[in-house]
Coordinates of C-alpha atoms in Angstrom, one line a residue:
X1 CA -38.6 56.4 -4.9
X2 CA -40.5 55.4 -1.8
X3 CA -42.9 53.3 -3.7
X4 CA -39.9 51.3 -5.0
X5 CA -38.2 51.0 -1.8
X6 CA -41.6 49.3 -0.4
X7 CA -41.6 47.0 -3.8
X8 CA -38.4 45.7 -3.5
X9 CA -38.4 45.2 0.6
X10 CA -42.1 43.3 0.1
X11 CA -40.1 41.3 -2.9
X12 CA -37.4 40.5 -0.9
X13 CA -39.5 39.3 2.0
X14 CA -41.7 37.1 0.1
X15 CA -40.0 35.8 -2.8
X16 CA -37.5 33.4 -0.4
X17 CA -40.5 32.1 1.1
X18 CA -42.2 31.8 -1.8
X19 CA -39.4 29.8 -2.9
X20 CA -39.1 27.5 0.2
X21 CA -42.6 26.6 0.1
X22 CA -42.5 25.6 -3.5
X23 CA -39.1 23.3 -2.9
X24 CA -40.6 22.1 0.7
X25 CA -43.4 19.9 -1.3
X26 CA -43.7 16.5 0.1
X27 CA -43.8 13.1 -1.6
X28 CA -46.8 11.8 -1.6
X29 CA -47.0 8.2 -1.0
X30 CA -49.1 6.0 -2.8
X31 CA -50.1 2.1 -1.8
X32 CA -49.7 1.3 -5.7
X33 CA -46.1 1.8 -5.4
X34 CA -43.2 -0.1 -4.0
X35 CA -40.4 2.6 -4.0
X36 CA -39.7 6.2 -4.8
X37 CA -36.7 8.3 -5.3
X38 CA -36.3 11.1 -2.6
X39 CA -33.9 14.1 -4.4
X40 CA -36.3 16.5 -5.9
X41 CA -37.7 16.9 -2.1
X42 CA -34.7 17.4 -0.1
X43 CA -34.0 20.7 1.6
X44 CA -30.4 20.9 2.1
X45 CA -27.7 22.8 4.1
X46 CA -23.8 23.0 4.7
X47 CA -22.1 23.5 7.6
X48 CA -19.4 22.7 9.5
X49 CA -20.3 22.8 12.6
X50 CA -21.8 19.5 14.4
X51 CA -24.6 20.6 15.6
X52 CA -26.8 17.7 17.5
X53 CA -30.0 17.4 15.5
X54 CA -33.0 17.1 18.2
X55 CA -31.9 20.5 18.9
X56 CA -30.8 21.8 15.6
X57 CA -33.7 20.4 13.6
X58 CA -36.0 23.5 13.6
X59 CA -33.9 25.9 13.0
X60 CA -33.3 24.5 9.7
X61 CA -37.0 25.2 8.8
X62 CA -36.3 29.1 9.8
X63 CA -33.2 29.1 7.5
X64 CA -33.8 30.0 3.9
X65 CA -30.1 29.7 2.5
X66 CA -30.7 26.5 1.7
X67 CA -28.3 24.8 -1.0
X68 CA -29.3 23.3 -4.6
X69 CA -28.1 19.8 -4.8
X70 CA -25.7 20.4 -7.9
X71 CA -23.6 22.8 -5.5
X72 CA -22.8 20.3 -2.8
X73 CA -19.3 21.5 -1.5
X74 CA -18.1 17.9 -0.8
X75 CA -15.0 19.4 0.9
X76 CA -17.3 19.8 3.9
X77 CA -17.4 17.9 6.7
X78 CA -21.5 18.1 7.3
X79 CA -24.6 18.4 5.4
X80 CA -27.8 19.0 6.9
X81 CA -31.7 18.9 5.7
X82 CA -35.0 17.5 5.7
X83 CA -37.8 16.0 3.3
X84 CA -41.6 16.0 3.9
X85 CA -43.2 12.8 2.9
X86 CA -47.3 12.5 2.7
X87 CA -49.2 9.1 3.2
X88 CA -52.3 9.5 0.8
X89 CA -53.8 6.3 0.8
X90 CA -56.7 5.5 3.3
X91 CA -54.4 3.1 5.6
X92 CA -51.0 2.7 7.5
X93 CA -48.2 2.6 5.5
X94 CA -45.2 1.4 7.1
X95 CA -41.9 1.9 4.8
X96 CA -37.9 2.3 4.6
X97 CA -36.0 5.3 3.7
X98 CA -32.2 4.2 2.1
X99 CA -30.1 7.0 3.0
X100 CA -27.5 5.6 1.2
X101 CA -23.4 4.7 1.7
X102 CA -22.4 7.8 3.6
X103 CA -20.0 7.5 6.5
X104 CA -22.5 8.7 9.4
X105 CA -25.8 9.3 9.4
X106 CA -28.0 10.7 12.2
X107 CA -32.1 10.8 11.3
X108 CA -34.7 12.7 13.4
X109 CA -38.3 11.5 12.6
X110 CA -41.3 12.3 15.2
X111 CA -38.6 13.3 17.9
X112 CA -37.2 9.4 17.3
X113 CA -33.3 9.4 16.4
X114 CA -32.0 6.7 14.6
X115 CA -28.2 6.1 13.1
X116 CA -27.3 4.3 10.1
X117 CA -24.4 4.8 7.1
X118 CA -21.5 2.6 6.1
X119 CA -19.0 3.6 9.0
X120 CA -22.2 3.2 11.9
X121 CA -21.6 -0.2 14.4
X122 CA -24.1 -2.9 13.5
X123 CA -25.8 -2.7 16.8
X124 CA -26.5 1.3 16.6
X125 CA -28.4 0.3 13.6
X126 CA -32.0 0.0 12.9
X127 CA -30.7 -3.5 11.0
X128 CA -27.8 -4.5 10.0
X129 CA -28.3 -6.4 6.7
X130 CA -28.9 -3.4 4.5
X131 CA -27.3 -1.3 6.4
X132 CA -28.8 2.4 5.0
X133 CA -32.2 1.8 6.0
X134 CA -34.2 3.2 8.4
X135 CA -38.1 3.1 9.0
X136 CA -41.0 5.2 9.0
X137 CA -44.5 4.4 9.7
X138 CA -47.3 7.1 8.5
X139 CA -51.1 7.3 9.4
X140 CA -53.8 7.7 6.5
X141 CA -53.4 11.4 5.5
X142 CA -50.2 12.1 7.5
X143 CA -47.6 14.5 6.4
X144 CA -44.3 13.5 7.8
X145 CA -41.2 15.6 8.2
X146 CA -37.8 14.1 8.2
X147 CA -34.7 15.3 9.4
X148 CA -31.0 14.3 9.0
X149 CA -27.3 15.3 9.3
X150 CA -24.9 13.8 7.0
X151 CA -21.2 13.7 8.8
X152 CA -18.6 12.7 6.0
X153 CA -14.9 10.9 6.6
X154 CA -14.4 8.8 3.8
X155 CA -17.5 8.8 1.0
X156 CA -18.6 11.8 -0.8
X157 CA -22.0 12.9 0.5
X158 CA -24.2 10.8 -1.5
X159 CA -28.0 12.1 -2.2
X160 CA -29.8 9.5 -4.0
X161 CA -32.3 8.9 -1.1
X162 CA -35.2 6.8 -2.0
X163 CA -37.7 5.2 0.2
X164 CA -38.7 1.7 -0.6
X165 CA -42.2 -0.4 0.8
X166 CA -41.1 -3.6 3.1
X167 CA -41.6 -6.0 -0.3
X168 CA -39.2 -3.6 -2.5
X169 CA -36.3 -3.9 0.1
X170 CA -36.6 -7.4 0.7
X171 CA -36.2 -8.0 -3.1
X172 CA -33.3 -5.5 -3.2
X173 CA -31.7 -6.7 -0.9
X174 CA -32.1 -10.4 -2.4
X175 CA -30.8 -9.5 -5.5
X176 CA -27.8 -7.7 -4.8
X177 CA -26.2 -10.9 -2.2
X178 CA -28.0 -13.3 -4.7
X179 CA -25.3 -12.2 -7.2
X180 CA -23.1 -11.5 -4.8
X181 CA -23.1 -14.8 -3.5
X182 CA -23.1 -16.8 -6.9
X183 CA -19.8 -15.0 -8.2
X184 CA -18.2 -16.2 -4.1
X185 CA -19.2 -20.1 -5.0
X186 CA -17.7 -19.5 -8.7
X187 CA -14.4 -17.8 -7.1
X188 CA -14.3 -20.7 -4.1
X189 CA -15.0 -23.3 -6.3
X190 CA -12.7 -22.9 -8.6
X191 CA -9.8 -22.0 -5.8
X192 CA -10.7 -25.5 -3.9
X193 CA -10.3 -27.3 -7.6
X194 CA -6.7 -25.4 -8.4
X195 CA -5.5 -26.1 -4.8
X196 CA -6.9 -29.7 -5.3
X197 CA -4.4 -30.1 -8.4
X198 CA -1.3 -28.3 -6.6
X199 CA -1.5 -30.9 -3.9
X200 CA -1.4 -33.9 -6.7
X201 CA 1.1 -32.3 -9.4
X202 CA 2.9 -30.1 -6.8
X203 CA 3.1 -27.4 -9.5
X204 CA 3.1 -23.7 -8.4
X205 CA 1.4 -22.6 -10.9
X206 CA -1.7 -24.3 -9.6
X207 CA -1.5 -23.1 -6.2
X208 CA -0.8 -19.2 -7.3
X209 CA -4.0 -19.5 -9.1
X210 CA -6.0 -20.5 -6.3
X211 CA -4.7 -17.5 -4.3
X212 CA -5.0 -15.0 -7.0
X213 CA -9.1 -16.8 -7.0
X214 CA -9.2 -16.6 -2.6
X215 CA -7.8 -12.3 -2.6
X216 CA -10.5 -11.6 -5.1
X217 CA -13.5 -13.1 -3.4
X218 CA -11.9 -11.3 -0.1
X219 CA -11.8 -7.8 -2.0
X220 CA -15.6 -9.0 -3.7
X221 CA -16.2 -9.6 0.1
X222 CA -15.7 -6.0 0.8
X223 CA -17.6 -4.6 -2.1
X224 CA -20.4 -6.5 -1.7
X225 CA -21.0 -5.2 2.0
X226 CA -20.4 -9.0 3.3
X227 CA -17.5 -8.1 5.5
X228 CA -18.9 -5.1 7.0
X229 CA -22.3 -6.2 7.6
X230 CA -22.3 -9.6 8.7
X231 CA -18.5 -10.8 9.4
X232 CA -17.6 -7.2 11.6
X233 CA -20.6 -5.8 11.6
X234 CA -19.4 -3.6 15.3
X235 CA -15.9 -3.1 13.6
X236 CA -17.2 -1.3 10.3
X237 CA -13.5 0.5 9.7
X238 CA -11.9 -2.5 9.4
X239 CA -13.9 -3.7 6.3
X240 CA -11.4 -1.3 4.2
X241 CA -8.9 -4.5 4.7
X242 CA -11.0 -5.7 2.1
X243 CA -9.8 -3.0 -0.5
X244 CA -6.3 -4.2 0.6
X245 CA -6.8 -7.6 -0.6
X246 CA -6.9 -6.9 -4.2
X247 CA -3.1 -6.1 -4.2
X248 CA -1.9 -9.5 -3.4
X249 CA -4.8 -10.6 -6.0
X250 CA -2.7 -9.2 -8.5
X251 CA 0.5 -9.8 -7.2
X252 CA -0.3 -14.0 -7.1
X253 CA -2.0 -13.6 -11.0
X254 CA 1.5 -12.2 -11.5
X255 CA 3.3 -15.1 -10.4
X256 CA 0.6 -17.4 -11.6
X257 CA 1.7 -15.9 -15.3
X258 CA 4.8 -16.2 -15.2
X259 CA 4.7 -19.5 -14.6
X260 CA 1.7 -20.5 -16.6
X261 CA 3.4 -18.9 -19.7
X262 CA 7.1 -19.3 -19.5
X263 CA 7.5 -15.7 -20.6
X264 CA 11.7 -16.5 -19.7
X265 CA 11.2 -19.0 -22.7
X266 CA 9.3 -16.7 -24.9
X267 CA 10.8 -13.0 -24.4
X268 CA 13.4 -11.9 -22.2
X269 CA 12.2 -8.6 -22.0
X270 CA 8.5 -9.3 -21.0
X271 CA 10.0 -11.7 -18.5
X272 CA 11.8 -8.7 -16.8
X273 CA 8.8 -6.3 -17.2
X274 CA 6.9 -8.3 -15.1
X275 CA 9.6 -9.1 -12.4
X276 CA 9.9 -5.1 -12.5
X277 CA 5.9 -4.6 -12.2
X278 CA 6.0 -7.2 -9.0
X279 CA 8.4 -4.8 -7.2
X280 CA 6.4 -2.0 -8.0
X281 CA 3.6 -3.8 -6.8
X282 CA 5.0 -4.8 -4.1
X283 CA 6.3 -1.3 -3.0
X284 CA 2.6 -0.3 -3.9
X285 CA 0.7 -2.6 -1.4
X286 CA 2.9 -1.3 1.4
X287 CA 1.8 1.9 0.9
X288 CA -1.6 0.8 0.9
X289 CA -0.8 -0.8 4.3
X290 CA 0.6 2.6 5.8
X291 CA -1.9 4.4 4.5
X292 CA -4.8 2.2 6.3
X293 CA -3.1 1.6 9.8
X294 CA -2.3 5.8 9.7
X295 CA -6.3 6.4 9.3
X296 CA -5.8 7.7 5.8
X297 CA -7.9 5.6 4.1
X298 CA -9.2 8.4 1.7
X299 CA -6.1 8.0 -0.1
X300 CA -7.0 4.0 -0.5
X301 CA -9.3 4.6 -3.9
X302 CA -6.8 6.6 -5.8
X303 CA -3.9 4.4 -4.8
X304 CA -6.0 1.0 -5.5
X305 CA -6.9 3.3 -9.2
X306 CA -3.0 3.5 -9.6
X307 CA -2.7 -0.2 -9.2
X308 CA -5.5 -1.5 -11.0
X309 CA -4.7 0.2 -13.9
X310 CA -1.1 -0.1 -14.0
X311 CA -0.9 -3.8 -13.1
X312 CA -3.7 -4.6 -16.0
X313 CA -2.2 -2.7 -18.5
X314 CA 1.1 -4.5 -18.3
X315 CA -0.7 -7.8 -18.4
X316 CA -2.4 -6.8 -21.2
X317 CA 1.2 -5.9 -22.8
X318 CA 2.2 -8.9 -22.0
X319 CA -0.9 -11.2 -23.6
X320 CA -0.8 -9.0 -26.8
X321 CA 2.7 -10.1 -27.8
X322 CA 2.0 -13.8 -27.2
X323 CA -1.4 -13.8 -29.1
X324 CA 0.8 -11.6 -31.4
X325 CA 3.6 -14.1 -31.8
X326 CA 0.2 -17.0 -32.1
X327 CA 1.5 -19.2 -28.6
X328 CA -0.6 -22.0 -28.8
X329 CA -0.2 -23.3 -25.0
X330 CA -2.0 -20.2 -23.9
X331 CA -4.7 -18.9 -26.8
X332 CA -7.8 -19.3 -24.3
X333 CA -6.0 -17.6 -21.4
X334 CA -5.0 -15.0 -23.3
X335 CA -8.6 -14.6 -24.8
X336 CA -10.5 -15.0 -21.0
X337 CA -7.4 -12.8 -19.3
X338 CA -8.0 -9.9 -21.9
X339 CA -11.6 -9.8 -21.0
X340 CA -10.8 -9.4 -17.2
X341 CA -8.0 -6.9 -18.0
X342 CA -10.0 -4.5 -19.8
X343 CA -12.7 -4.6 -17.6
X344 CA -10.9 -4.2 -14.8
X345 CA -9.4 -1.0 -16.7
X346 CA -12.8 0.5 -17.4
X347 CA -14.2 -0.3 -13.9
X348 CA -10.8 1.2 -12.7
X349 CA -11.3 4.9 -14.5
X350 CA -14.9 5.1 -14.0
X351 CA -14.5 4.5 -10.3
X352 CA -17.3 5.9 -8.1
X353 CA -16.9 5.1 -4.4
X354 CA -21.2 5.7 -4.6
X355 CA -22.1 2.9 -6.7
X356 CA -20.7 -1.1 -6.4
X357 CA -17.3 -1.4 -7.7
X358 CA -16.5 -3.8 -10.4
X359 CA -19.4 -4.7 -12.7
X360 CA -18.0 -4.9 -15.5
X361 CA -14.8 -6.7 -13.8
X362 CA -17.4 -9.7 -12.6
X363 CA -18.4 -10.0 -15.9
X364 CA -14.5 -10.1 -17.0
X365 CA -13.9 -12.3 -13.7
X366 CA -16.5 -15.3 -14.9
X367 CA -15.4 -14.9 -18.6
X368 CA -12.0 -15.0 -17.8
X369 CA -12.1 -18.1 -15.1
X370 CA -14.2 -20.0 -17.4
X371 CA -11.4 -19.4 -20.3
X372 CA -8.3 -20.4 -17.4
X373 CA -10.3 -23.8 -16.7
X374 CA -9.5 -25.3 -20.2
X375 CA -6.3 -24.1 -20.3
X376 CA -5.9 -25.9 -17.0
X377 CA -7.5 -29.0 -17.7
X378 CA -5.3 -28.9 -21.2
X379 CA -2.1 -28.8 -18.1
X380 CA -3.3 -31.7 -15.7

């Protein structure tokens, strides 16, 4: 019995080390590379206490509760941990660890603390364009640990660290604002052409269209990081204004198709569905107003779901009978708007604050302006 008693206390004793040292294995760097992902190496821990992290640090090493990344309690306020990272080529590497969109983000590295995440000011940054980056330089042979603390108001804690060489971030970074800043010339372009029209014709149906166009490039503002990180850059809170913009979006493609499709003409009854999906809408957007000035922006997503969804489906309603009853003044409208509609449905239900909102809604967006631009031409 005494035997056992030794087995199971030398068990105990070793086996959580054991453990720890197999899930405390660093990346190892290599020059041939440009960019790694960092989740299989993190050691994490919850908490919610907010500890500061020059002092904390250590003790994370000594603690062997650490937490498997499938059994994140996101209800927590704090999330705490560290990654080893090895340099194994024969010269300096200098690179750039994405900690991705959380709210705060404090990162200890060689007794160096640096802040980044999406609610951080631009200034407290290591750089502002990119905003989730932060640097790390590593001698031939050197093993470096990282530490960091994760404070959460908004996101979910988001894990997909990687770490990216200084040519892999460049291009990243190219790639997302070169997209980013071809659909803004499509959306202003086209805005500048309808309001060009309103002022000749004086039709409202024109100028509805053109600020239907100018609230979505605002709320594509927002998504794309544009707002935040180069328009307020040391007023990061207020970029949710962004999220707001997409209710007047659909509030002024409302009014746009009402009066680009006399639907008073056509049906009496979709005519009043959409006067009674206005005031909804309407009623909808103060809300979302409220709910940002009274610092409960968490509650922004799921509201801005509600309308999304709610608002496209009735359009779609809407389209279907008149493609139904075969109107002829509106077939590519209704062919471009379905494309947006359902897209914006999809991107609606998948929604996942981690990831860019809308891809499939730009697609729907180019589709569907390219469409509107006959049917407007076919008007002048």
């Amino acid at each position: 019995m005494i035997k056992l008693l030794k087995i199971v206390f030398f068990l105990n004793l070793i086996l959580p080390l054991q453990l720890l040292a197999d899930t405390a294995k660093p990346l190892v760097l290599e020059d041939s590379r440009s960019s790694y992902l960092l989740e299989d190496y993190l050691i994490l821990y919850g908490g919610t206490d907010n500890f500061n992290l020059l002092s904390h640090a250590e003790k994370l090493v000594d603690n062997q509760q650490n937490l498997h990344i499938d059994s994140i309690d996101q209800t927590q306020k704090y999330l705490w941990g560290y990654f080893d990272i090895k340099n194994n080529s024969q010269k300096h590497l200098n690179w750039w660890i994405n900690f991705c969109n959380n709210d705060y983000v404090t990162v200890l590295i060689e007794g160096e603390t640096y802040k980044t995440g999406y609610l951080v000011k631009g200034s407290e940054k290591p750089i502002v364009a990119g905003s989730y980056y932060v640097p790390i330089t590593l001698k031939s042979d050197q093993v470096q640990r990282v530490f960091f603390k994760i404070e959460k108001d908004f996101h979910d804690f988001n894990l997909n660290f990687r770490i990216d060489n200084e040519i892999e971030r460049i291009n990243s970074l190219w790639y997302k604002k070169l997209w980013a800043m071809a659909l803004q010339g499509i959306l202003l372009i086209m805005a500048m052409y309808g309001l060009l029209i309103y002022f000749r014709l004086k039709e409202k149906v024109y100028l509805f269209y053109s600020l239907y166009l100018i609230s979505t490039s605002i709320f594509y503002l927002f998504v794309d990081s544009f707002l935040r990180e180069y328009l307020i850059p040391e007023l990061p809170t207020l970029s949710y204004l962004g999220v707001i913009a997409l209710y007047p979006s659909a509030i002024f493609y409302f009014h746009f198709l009402k009066r680009f499709i006399d639907f008073k003409e056509v049906k009496q009854w979709l005519y009043l569905l959409i006067n009674r999906t206005l005031y909804v809408s309407y009623f909808l957007t103060s809300a979302a107003l409220i709910t940002f000035l009274t610092g409960y922006e968490q509650y922004l997503e799921p509201l801005s779901q509600l309308f999304i969804v709610l608002n496209a489906t009735i359009a779609l309603v809407s389209l279907a009978y008149l493609a139904y009853t075969k109107n002829e003044m509106g077939k590519y409208f209704i062919l471009g708007s379905s494309f947006l509609l359902i897209s914006a449905i999809v991107d609606a239900l998948l929604w996942d604050s981690e990831l860019v909102w809308g891809s499939f809604t730009r697609l729907g967006l180019v589709i569907a302006i390219s469409f509107c631009c006959i049917s407007l031409r076919s008007l002048a």
